[in-house]
Coordinates of C-alpha atoms in Angstrom, one line a residue:
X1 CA 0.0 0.0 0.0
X2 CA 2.6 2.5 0.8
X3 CA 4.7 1.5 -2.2
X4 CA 1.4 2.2 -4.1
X5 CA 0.5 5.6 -2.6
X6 CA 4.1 6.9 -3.8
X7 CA 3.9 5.9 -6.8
X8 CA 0.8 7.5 -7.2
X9 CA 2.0 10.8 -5.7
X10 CA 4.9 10.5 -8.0
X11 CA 2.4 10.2 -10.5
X12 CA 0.2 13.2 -9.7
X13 CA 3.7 15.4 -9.4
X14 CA 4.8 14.4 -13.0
X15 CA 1.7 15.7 -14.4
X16 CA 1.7 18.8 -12.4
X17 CA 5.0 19.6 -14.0
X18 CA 3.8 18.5 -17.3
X19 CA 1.4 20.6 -17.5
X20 CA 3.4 23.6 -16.3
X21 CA 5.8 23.0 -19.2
X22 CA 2.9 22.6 -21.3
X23 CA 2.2 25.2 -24.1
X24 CA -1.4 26.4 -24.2
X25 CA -3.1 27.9 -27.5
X26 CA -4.7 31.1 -26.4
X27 CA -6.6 31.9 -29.7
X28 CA -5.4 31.6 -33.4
X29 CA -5.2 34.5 -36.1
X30 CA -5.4 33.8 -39.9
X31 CA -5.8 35.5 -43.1
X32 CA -4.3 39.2 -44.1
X33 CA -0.7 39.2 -44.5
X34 CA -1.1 43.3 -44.4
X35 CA -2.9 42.6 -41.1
X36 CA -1.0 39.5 -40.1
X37 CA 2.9 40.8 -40.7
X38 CA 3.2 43.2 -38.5
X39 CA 0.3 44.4 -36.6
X40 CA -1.2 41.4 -35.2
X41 CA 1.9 40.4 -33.5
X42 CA 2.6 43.7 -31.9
X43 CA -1.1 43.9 -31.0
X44 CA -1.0 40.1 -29.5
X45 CA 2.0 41.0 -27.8
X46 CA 0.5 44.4 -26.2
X47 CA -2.6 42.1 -25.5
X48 CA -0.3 40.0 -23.3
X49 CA 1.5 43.1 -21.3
X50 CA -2.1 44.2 -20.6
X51 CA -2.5 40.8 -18.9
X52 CA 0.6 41.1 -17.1
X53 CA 2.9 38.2 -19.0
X54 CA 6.2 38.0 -19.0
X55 CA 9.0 36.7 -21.4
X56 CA 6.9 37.4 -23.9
X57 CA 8.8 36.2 -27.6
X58 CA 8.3 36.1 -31.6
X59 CA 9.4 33.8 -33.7
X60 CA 8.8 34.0 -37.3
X61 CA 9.1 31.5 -40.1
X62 CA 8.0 33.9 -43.4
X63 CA 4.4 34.1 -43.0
X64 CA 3.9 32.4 -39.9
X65 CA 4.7 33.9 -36.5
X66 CA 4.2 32.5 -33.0
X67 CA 3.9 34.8 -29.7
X68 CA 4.3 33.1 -26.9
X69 CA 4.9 34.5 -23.0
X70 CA 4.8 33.6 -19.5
X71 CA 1.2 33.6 -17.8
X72 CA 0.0 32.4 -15.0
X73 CA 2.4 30.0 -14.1
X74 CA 2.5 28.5 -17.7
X75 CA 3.5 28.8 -20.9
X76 CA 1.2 30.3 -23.4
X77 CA 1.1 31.2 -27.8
X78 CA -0.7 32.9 -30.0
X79 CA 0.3 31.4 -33.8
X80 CA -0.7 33.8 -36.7
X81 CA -0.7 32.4 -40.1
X82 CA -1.0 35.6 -42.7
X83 CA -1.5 33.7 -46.1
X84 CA -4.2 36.1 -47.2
X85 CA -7.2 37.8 -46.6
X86 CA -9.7 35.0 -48.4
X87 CA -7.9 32.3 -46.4
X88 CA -9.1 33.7 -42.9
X89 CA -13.1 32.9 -44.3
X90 CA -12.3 29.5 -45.3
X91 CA -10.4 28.8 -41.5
X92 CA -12.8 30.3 -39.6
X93 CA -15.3 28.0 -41.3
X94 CA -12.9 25.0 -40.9
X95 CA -12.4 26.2 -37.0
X96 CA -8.4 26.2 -38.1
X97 CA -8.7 29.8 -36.4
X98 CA -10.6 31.6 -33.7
X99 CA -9.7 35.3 -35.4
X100 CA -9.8 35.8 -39.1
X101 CA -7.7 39.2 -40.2
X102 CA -8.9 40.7 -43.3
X103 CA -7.8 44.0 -45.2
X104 CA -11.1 44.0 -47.1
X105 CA -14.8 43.2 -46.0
X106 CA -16.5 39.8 -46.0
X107 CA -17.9 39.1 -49.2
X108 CA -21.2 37.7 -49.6
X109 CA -20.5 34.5 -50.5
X110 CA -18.1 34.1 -47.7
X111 CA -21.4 35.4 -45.3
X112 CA -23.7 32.8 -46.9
X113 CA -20.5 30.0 -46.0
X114 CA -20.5 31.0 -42.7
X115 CA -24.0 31.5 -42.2
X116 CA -24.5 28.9 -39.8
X117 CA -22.7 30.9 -37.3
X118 CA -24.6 34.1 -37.2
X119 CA -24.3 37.1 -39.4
X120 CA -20.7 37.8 -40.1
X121 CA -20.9 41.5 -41.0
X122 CA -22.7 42.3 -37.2
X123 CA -20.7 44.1 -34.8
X124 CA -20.7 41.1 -32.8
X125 CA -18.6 39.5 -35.3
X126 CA -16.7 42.0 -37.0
X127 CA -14.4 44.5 -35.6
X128 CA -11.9 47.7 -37.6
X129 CA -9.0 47.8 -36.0
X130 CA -7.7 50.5 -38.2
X131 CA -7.3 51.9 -41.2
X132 CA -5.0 51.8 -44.4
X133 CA -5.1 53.3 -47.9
X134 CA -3.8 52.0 -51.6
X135 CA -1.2 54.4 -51.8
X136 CA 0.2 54.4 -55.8
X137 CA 3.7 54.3 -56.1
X138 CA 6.0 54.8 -58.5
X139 CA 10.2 55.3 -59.3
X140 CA 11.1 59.1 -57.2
X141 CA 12.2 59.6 -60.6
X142 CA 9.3 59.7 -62.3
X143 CA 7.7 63.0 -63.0
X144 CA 4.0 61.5 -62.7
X145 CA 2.6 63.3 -60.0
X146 CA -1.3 62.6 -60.2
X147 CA -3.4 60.6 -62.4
X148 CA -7.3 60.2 -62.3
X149 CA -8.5 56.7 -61.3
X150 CA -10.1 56.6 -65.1
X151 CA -6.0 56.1 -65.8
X152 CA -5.2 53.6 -63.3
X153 CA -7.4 51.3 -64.3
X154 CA -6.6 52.0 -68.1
X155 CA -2.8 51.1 -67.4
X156 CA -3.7 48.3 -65.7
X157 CA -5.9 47.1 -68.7
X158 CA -2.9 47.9 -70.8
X159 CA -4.1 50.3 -72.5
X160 CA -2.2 52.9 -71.4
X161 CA 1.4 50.9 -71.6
X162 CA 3.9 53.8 -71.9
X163 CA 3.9 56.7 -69.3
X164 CA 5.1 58.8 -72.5
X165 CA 1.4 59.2 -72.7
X166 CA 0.6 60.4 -69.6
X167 CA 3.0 63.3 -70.0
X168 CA 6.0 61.3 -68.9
X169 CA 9.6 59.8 -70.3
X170 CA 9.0 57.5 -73.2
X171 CA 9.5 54.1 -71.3
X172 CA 7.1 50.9 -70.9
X173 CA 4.9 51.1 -67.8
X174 CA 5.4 48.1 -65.3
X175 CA 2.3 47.2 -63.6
X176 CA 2.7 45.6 -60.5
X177 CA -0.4 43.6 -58.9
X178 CA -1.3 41.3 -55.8
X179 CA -1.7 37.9 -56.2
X180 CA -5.7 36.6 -55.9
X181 CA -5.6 35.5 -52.7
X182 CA -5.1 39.1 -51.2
X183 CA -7.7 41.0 -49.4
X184 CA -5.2 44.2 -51.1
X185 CA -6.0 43.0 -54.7
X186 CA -9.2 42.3 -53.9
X187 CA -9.9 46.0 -52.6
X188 CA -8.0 47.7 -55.6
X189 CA -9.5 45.5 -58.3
X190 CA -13.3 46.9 -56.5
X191 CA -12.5 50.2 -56.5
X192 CA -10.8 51.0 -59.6
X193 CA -13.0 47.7 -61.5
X194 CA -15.8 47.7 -59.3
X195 CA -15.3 43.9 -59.3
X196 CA -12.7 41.0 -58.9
X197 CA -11.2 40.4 -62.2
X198 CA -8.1 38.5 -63.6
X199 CA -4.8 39.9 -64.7
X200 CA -4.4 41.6 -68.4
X201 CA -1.0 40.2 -70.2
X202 CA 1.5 42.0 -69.2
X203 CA 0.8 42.4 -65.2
X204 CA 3.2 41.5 -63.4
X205 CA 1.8 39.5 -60.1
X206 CA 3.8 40.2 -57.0
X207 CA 3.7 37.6 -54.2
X208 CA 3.5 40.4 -51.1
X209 CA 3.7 44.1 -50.2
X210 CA 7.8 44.2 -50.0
X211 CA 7.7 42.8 -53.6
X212 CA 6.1 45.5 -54.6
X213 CA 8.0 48.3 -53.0
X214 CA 11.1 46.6 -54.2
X215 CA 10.2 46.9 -57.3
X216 CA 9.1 50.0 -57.6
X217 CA 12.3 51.5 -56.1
X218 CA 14.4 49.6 -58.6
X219 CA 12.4 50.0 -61.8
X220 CA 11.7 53.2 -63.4
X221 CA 9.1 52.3 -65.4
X222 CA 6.9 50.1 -62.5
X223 CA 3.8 51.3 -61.0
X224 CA 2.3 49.3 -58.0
X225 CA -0.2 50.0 -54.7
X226 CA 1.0 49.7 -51.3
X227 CA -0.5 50.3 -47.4
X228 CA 0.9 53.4 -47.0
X229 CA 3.2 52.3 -44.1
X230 CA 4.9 50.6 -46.8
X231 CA 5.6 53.4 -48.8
X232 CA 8.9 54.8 -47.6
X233 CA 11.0 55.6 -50.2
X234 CA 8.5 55.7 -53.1
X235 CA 7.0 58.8 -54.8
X236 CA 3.2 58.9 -53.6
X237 CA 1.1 59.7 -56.6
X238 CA -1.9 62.1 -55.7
X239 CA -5.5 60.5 -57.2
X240 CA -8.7 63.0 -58.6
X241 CA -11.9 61.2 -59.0
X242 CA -14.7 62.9 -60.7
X243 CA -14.8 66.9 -59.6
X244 CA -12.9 66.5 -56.6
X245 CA -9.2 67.9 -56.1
X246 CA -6.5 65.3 -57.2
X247 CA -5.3 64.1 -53.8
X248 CA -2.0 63.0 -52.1
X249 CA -3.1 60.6 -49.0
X250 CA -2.1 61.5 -46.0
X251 CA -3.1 60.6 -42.3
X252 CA -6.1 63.2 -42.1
X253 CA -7.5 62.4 -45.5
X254 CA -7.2 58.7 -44.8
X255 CA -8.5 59.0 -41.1
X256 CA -11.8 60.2 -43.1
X257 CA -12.1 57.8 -45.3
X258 CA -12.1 60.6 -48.1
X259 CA -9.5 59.1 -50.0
X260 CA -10.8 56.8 -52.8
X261 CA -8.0 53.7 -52.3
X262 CA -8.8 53.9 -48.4
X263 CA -9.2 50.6 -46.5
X264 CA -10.2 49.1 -43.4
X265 CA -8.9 46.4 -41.5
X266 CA -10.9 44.0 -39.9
X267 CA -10.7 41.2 -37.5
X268 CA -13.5 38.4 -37.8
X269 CA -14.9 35.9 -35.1
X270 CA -18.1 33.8 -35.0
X271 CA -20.9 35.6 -33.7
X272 CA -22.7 34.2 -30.4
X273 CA -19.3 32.0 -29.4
X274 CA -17.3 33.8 -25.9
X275 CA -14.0 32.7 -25.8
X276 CA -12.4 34.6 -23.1
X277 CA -8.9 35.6 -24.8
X278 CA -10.8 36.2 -28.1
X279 CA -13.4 38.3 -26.9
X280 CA -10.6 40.0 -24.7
X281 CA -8.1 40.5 -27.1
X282 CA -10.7 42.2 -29.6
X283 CA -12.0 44.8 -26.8
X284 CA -8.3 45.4 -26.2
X285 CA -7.5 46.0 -30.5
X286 CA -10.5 48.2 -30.5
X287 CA -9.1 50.1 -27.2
X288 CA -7.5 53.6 -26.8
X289 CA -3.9 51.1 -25.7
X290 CA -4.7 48.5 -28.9
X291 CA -5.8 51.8 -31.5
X292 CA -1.7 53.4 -30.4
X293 CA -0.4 50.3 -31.2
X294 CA -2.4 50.6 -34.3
X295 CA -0.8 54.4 -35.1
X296 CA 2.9 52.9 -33.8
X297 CA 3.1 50.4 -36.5
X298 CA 2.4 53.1 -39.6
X299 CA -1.3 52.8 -40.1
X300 CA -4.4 55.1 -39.1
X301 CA -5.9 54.3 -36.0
X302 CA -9.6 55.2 -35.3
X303 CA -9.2 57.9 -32.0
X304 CA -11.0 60.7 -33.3
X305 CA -8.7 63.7 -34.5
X306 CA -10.1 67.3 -35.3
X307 CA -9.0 68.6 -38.7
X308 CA -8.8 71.6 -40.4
X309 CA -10.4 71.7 -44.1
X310 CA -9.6 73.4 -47.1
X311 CA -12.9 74.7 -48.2
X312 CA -14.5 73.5 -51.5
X313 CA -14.7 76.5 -54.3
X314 CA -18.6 75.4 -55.4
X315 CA -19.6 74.2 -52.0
X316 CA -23.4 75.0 -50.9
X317 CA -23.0 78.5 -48.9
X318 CA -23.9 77.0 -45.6
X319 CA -21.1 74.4 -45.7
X320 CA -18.7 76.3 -47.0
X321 CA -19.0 78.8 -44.4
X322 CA -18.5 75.5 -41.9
X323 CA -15.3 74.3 -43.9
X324 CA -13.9 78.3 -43.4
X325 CA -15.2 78.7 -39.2
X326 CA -15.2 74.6 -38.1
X327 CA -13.1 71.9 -37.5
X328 CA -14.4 68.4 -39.0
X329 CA -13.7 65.3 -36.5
X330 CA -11.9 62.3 -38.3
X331 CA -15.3 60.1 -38.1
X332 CA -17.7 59.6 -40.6
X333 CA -20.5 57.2 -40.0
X334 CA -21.7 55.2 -42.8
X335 CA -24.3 52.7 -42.9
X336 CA -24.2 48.7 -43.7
X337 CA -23.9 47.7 -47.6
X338 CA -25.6 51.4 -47.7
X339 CA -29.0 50.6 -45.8
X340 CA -30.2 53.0 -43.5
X341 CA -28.4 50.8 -40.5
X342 CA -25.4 52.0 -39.3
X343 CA -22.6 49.8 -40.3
X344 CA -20.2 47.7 -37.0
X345 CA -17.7 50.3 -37.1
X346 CA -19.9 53.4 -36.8
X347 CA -21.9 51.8 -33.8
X348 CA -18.8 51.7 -31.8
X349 CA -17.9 55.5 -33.0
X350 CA -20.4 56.7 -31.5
X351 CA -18.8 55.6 -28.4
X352 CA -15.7 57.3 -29.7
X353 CA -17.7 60.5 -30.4
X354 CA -19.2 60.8 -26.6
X355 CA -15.4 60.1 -25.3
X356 CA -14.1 62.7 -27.3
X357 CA -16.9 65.5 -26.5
X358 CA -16.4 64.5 -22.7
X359 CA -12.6 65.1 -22.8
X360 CA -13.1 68.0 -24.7
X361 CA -11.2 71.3 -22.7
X362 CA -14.0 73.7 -24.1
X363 CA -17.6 73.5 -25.2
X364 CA -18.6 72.0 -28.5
X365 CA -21.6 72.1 -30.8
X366 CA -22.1 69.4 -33.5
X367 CA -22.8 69.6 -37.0
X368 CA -24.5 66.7 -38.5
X369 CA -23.6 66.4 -42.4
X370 CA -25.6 64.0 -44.3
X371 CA -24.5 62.8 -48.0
X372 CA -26.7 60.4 -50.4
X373 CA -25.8 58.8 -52.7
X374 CA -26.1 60.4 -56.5
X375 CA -29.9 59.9 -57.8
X376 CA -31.0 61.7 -60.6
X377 CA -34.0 63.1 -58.6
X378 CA -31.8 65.9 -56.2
X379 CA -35.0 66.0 -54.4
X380 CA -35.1 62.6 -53.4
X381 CA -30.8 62.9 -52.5
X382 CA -31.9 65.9 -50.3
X383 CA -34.4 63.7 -48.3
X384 CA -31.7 60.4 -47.8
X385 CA -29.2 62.9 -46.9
X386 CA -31.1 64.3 -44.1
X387 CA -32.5 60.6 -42.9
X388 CA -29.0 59.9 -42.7
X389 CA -28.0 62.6 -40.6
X390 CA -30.8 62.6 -38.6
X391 CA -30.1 58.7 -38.3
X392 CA -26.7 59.2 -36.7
X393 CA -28.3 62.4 -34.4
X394 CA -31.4 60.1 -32.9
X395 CA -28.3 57.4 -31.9
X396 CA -26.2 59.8 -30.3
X397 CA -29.4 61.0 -28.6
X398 CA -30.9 57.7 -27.5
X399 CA -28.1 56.0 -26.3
X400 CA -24.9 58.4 -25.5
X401 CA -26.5 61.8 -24.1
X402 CA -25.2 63.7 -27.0
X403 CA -28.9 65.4 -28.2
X404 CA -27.0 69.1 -28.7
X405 CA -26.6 68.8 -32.8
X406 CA -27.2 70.5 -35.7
X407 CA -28.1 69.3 -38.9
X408 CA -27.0 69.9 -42.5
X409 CA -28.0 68.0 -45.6
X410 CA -26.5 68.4 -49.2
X411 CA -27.8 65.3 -51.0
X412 CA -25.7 64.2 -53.4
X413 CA -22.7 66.4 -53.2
X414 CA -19.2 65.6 -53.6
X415 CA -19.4 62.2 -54.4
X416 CA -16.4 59.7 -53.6
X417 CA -16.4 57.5 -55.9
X418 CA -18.0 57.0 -59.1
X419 CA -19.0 53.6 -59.1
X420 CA -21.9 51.7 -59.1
X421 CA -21.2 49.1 -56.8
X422 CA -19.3 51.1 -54.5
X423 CA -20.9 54.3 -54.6
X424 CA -23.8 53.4 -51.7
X425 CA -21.3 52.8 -49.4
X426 CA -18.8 55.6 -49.8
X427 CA -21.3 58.2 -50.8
X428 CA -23.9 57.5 -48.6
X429 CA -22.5 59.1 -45.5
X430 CA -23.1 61.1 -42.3
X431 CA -19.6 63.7 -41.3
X432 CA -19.0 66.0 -38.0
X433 CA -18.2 68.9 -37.6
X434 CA -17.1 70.5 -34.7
X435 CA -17.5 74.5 -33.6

């Protein structure tokens, strides 16, 4: 019996020690290499401090990273496999991940796949961690300085295929383009396309990011798009759509969402599943300590900024004289696939929005400015532009105290993109303004 007893102590003690040697999976992350290269580790890893780990490492095998730490008394990882915005759909519905990162949104055939889950494009489900833009890129030799997104797409048809016919030297033009797979591709080809589409002859594909900026720095003829925390180095080549200004991004513009290559980048879990370190680690992205992280890597983070407009020559009279005297915040709310429901990220900026008004060092009035979409009956745009606005007011009303506002509707004004599939989501829009 008392042989028996310490052997079964000695059992008991092995396995204590096994499992503090043990590595435990926290949650795993999957898809965007744009989200999965850089920011997802350094978020993970700021996740972690906030929990109070210690020895927290990387290791990194190309596009697979593992971040593992000290916590609690054992040893814990995060693994992040960035192959690719589509790929973070197809593991979340093979439950090879618990977080899909994606620099584009869900699709609809990716929604109906996952259906069984919940809805995918709910704020349950899916959260923007940040920003990014398509910045165009070419050689800092070449004297291209803005082109109008008609041009893009033509040279990436190949039917522009010399920049001696956009005013430049008489050399080939080099288009550089993201493979299929890439939530980056995927969000130029819909923009400048207005749908998914294979390469012309002559496109070169690139296999990441670096490719491309490699590239472009070494060939005088190339032309590629980038995040814009990859474009150190390159010459940034300012964009005009329709009437607007041609426009160089920077952080203000992007912050917006003005500019007509900007991104979001989201993070995806299954709706009506809690996992502790999943939920968790979401609330902390979406934080003010996750949305620095966000700014410290080299993308735009969503803390509300107050910025300073140029005013538009042939702007209505009332707004222009709120370009000239007001400041407008960074958020704009928009609405889901252009319905009249406000989309997941706007629902949590109006959280943003009461933060910001109660850290505010002075008093503030709000100007509500409501955009439709363009409709050939201006009197019908007038009436969706003020729903709109007057959408965004009864929420900050109902739910965050915030009832002082004004509004302002102008319809179909200033468009931000031209097309058809795009244009109810980027036109339809609600901005602040702040006096």
């Amino acid at each position: 019996m008392r042989a028996f007893l310490t052997a079964l102590l000695c059992c008991q003690l092995l396995a204590v020690a096994a499992q503090a040697t043990e590595t435990k999976t926290l949650f795993r992350m999957t898809g965007s290499n744009t989200v999965g290269a850089e920011l997802a580790p350094l978020l993970v890893k700021g996740y972690l401090q906030s929990l109070g780990a210690t020895d927290i490492e990387q290791r990194s095998e190309g596009v697979r990273h593992w971040i593992s730490a000290q916590l609690e008394g054992r040893r814990v990882e995060v693994p992040i496999l960035a192959l690719g915005s589509s790929t973070s759909f197809k593991a979340l519905n093979e439950d090879s991940a618990d977080i899909g990162m994606a620099s584009r949104r869900i699709k609809r055939k990716e929604m109906q796949m996952l259906a069984r889950f919940g809805d995918l494009a709910g704020a349950e489900a899916e959260h923007v961690v940040g920003l990014d833009t398509l910045t165009i890129g070419v050689h800092p030799s070449n004297p291209i300085a803005h082109l109008t997104m008609d041009q893009v797409r033509q040279i990436y048809e190949r039917k522009i295929s010399n920049w001696q016919e956009l005013g430049g030297p008489d050399l080939p033009i080099r288009p550089l383009h993201r493979d299929i797979e890439s939530g980056t591709r995927t969000t130029f080809d819909e923009d400048v396309f207005g749908e998914s589409r294979p390469a012309e002859p002559g496109v070169y594909e690139v296999s990441g990011n670096a490719e491309t900026r490699q590239i472009v720095l070494r060939d005088l003829g190339a032309i590629g798009y980038l995040p814009f925390a990859h474009t150190q180095g390159i010459k940034k080549v300012a964009l005009k759509v329709g009437d607007l200004a041609a426009i160089v991004p920077d952080r203000g513009i992007i912050a917006t969402e003005d500019f007509p290559l900007t991104r979001r980048l989201f993070l995806y879990k299954k709706p009506g599943q809690y996992k502790l370190h999943v939920d968790s680690f979401l609330h902390f992205a979406e934080s003010p300590e996750g949305q620095k992280l966000v700014a410290d890597i080299g993308f735009i983070n969503l803390t509300p900024v107050a910025l300073k407009m140029t005013p538009y020559p042939n702007a209505p009279e009332a707004y222009r004289a709120l370009m000239t005297s007001g400041e407008r915040l960074s958020i704009s709310f928009r609405f889901a696939n252009g319905s009249s429901e406000l989309d997941s990220r706007a629902l949590k900026d109006l959280r943003r929005l009461e933060s910001y008004m109660e850290q505010a060092d002075r008093e503030l009035s709000l100007t509500l400015v409501g955009f439709s979409d363009q409709k050939s009956n201006n009197n019908i745009a007038d009436i969706i532009s003020r729903f709109r606005a007057l959408k965004v007011q009864g929420a900050l009303l109902r739910d965050h105290q915030l009832g002082d506002s004004r509004i302002l509707a102008l319809g179909a004004f200033a468009p931000l993109t031209a097309d058809r599939g795009q244009a109810p989501v980027k036109n339809s829009r609600v901005e602040v303004w702040l006096n």
